[in-house]
Short mmCIF file of C-alpha atoms and ligand atoms in Angstrom, two decimals:
data_model
loop_
_atom_site.label_atom_id
_atom_site.label_comp_id
_atom_site.label_asym_id
_atom_site.label_seq_id
_atom_site.Cartn_x
_atom_site.Cartn_y
_atom_site.Cartn_z
CA MET A 21 -16.00 5.93 4.40
CA SER A 22 -16.84 3.69 1.58
CA LEU A 23 -15.44 3.48 -1.96
CA GLU A 24 -18.89 4.41 -3.09
CA SER A 25 -19.49 7.49 -1.09
CA SER A 26 -15.97 9.00 -1.10
CA HIS A 27 -14.69 7.96 -4.55
CA PRO A 28 -16.69 8.28 -7.73
CA VAL A 29 -14.27 5.64 -9.13
CA GLN A 30 -15.65 2.92 -11.34
CA LEU A 31 -13.45 -0.10 -10.86
CA ASN A 32 -13.92 -3.67 -12.25
CA GLU A 33 -16.27 -5.30 -9.72
CA LEU A 34 -13.79 -8.21 -8.91
CA TYR A 35 -11.02 -5.79 -8.19
CA ARG A 36 -13.39 -3.52 -6.18
CA GLU A 37 -14.17 -6.57 -4.03
CA VAL A 38 -10.47 -7.22 -3.29
CA ILE A 39 -9.86 -3.63 -2.33
CA MET A 40 -12.94 -3.51 -0.11
CA ASP A 41 -11.90 -6.78 1.56
CA HIS A 42 -8.49 -5.36 2.50
CA TYR A 43 -10.17 -2.24 3.62
CA ARG A 44 -12.66 -4.02 5.89
CA ARG A 45 -10.28 -6.79 7.09
CA PRO A 46 -6.81 -5.09 6.87
CA ARG A 47 -3.85 -7.41 6.89
CA ASN A 48 -0.82 -6.56 8.95
CA LYS A 49 -2.51 -3.80 10.90
CA GLY A 50 -1.02 -2.86 14.20
CA THR A 51 2.07 -1.50 15.76
CA LEU A 52 5.39 -2.95 16.75
CA GLU A 53 7.03 -2.70 20.17
CA ASN A 54 10.56 -2.24 18.86
CA PRO A 55 10.46 -1.32 15.11
CA SER A 56 13.61 -0.79 13.17
CA VAL A 57 12.00 2.04 11.50
CA SER A 58 8.73 4.06 11.85
CA VAL A 59 7.39 6.54 9.34
CA ASP A 60 4.20 8.66 9.52
CA LEU A 61 2.78 10.17 6.36
CA HIS A 62 -0.36 11.86 5.37
CA ASN A 63 -2.12 12.82 2.18
CA PRO A 64 -3.68 16.31 2.58
CA THR A 65 -5.73 16.09 -0.66
CA CYS A 66 -7.81 13.22 0.80
CA GLY A 67 -7.08 13.29 4.61
CA ASP A 68 -5.42 9.75 4.59
CA GLU A 69 -2.96 8.95 7.37
CA ILE A 70 -0.48 6.12 7.53
CA THR A 71 1.99 4.96 10.10
CA LEU A 72 4.32 2.31 8.69
CA GLN A 73 6.64 0.26 11.03
CA LEU A 74 9.19 -2.33 9.87
CA LEU A 75 11.23 -4.89 11.92
CA VAL A 76 14.36 -5.59 9.91
CA ARG A 77 16.92 -8.23 10.65
CA ASP A 78 19.88 -9.23 8.35
CA GLY A 79 18.52 -7.33 5.44
CA THR A 80 15.06 -8.93 5.52
CA ILE A 81 11.71 -7.40 6.56
CA GLN A 82 10.61 -9.68 9.25
CA LYS A 83 7.52 -7.75 10.21
CA ALA A 84 5.57 -5.00 8.54
CA ARG A 85 2.76 -3.24 10.25
CA PHE A 86 0.69 -0.28 9.59
CA ALA A 87 -1.79 1.95 11.32
CA GLY A 88 -3.95 4.73 9.94
CA ARG A 89 -7.09 5.98 8.70
CA GLY A 90 -8.52 7.32 5.45
CA CYS A 91 -10.23 6.20 2.37
CA SER A 92 -10.62 2.59 1.16
CA ILE A 93 -7.86 2.90 -1.50
CA SER A 94 -5.24 4.39 0.82
CA GLN A 95 -5.98 1.78 3.56
CA ALA A 96 -6.42 -1.23 1.27
CA SER A 97 -3.05 -0.27 -0.50
CA ALA A 98 -1.29 -0.05 2.92
CA SER A 99 -2.79 -3.56 3.88
CA MET A 100 -1.65 -5.20 0.59
CA MET A 101 1.68 -3.53 0.62
CA ALA A 102 2.54 -4.58 4.22
CA GLN A 103 1.39 -8.13 3.52
CA GLN A 104 3.55 -8.22 0.34
CA VAL A 105 6.75 -6.91 1.72
CA GLU A 106 6.73 -8.98 4.92
CA GLY A 107 9.49 -11.72 4.60
CA LYS A 108 11.14 -9.95 1.61
CA THR A 109 14.70 -8.63 1.58
CA LEU A 110 15.16 -4.90 1.30
CA ALA A 111 16.22 -5.32 -2.37
CA GLU A 112 13.10 -7.23 -3.13
CA ALA A 113 11.02 -4.58 -1.32
CA GLU A 114 12.68 -1.96 -3.62
CA GLU A 115 11.80 -4.02 -6.62
CA ILE A 116 8.11 -4.28 -5.50
CA ILE A 117 7.91 -0.54 -4.93
CA HIS A 118 9.35 -0.07 -8.46
CA ARG A 119 6.73 -2.35 -9.94
CA PHE A 120 3.78 -0.74 -8.11
CA LYS A 121 4.82 2.73 -9.16
CA ARG A 122 4.99 1.59 -12.77
CA MET A 123 1.53 0.09 -12.44
CA MET A 124 0.30 3.37 -11.04
CA ARG A 125 1.62 5.18 -14.04
CA GLY A 126 -0.49 2.88 -16.16
CA ASP A 127 1.84 0.00 -16.91
CA GLU A 128 -0.50 -2.87 -16.15
CA ALA A 129 1.95 -5.56 -17.03
CA ALA A 130 4.24 -4.23 -14.07
CA GLY A 131 1.57 -5.35 -11.66
CA GLU A 132 1.21 -8.89 -12.85
CA THR A 133 3.55 -10.30 -10.03
CA LEU A 134 2.02 -8.13 -7.34
CA GLY A 135 -0.85 -10.45 -6.20
CA ASP A 136 -3.75 -8.62 -4.65
CA LEU A 137 -2.05 -5.30 -5.47
CA MET A 138 -2.98 -5.83 -9.04
CA ALA A 139 -6.63 -4.93 -7.95
CA LEU A 140 -5.30 -1.28 -7.72
CA HIS A 141 -4.26 -0.94 -11.26
CA GLY A 142 -7.46 0.68 -12.36
CA VAL A 143 -6.72 3.55 -10.00
CA ALA A 144 -3.88 4.66 -12.38
CA LYS A 145 -6.75 6.43 -14.38
CA PHE A 146 -7.61 8.70 -11.44
CA PRO A 147 -4.63 10.86 -10.58
CA VAL A 148 -6.25 12.21 -7.36
CA ARG A 149 -6.69 8.54 -6.22
CA VAL A 150 -3.12 7.63 -7.27
CA LYS A 151 -1.94 9.74 -4.30
CA CYS A 152 -4.10 7.70 -1.97
CA ALA A 153 -2.74 4.39 -3.39
CA LEU A 154 0.93 5.62 -3.14
CA LEU A 155 0.79 7.02 0.35
CA ALA A 156 1.81 3.67 2.01
CA TRP A 157 4.45 3.10 -0.70
CA GLU A 158 6.02 6.63 0.00
CA ALA A 159 6.18 5.57 3.61
CA LEU A 160 7.94 2.30 2.58
CA GLU A 161 10.41 4.21 0.42
CA ARG A 162 11.26 6.57 3.20
CA SER A 163 11.58 3.69 5.70
CA LEU A 164 14.11 1.95 3.30
CA GLU A 165 15.92 5.34 3.01
CA GLN A 166 16.25 5.62 6.75
CA LEU A 167 17.55 2.03 7.08
CA SER A 168 20.25 2.53 4.45
ZN1 LIG B 222 -7.56 8.78 -0.08
#
């Protein structure tokens, strides 16, 4: 499934390349043997599936891995999210979720500290695609809830 065929979304070329790079070469993809938490979610409007697993020690996300399938936006978002939260404290992860959600509501400035995730800011203009981008983040939110 490519961005072109499954999503009639016109994104800035540079951002599109970042998204497609994460989609084709996902970071942090895989499963953990003894995760502290594991959450499965799917997005029925698009068919995206995500399993997120975290290994947490002393309040820090030591490992973040995802597995799944679906459109380029859902999978790239999961790859960028897992890469971004690994090594962060739970409080820092909460802050990153908060910023990403603000960016998905159209607040571009909220994404400025989010690295590659900034590439997804244009998705905010497409409500159906926002669900794709948020799927991995909902899995992260539920994971943090289960840990608390
Ligand atoms: Zn999708």
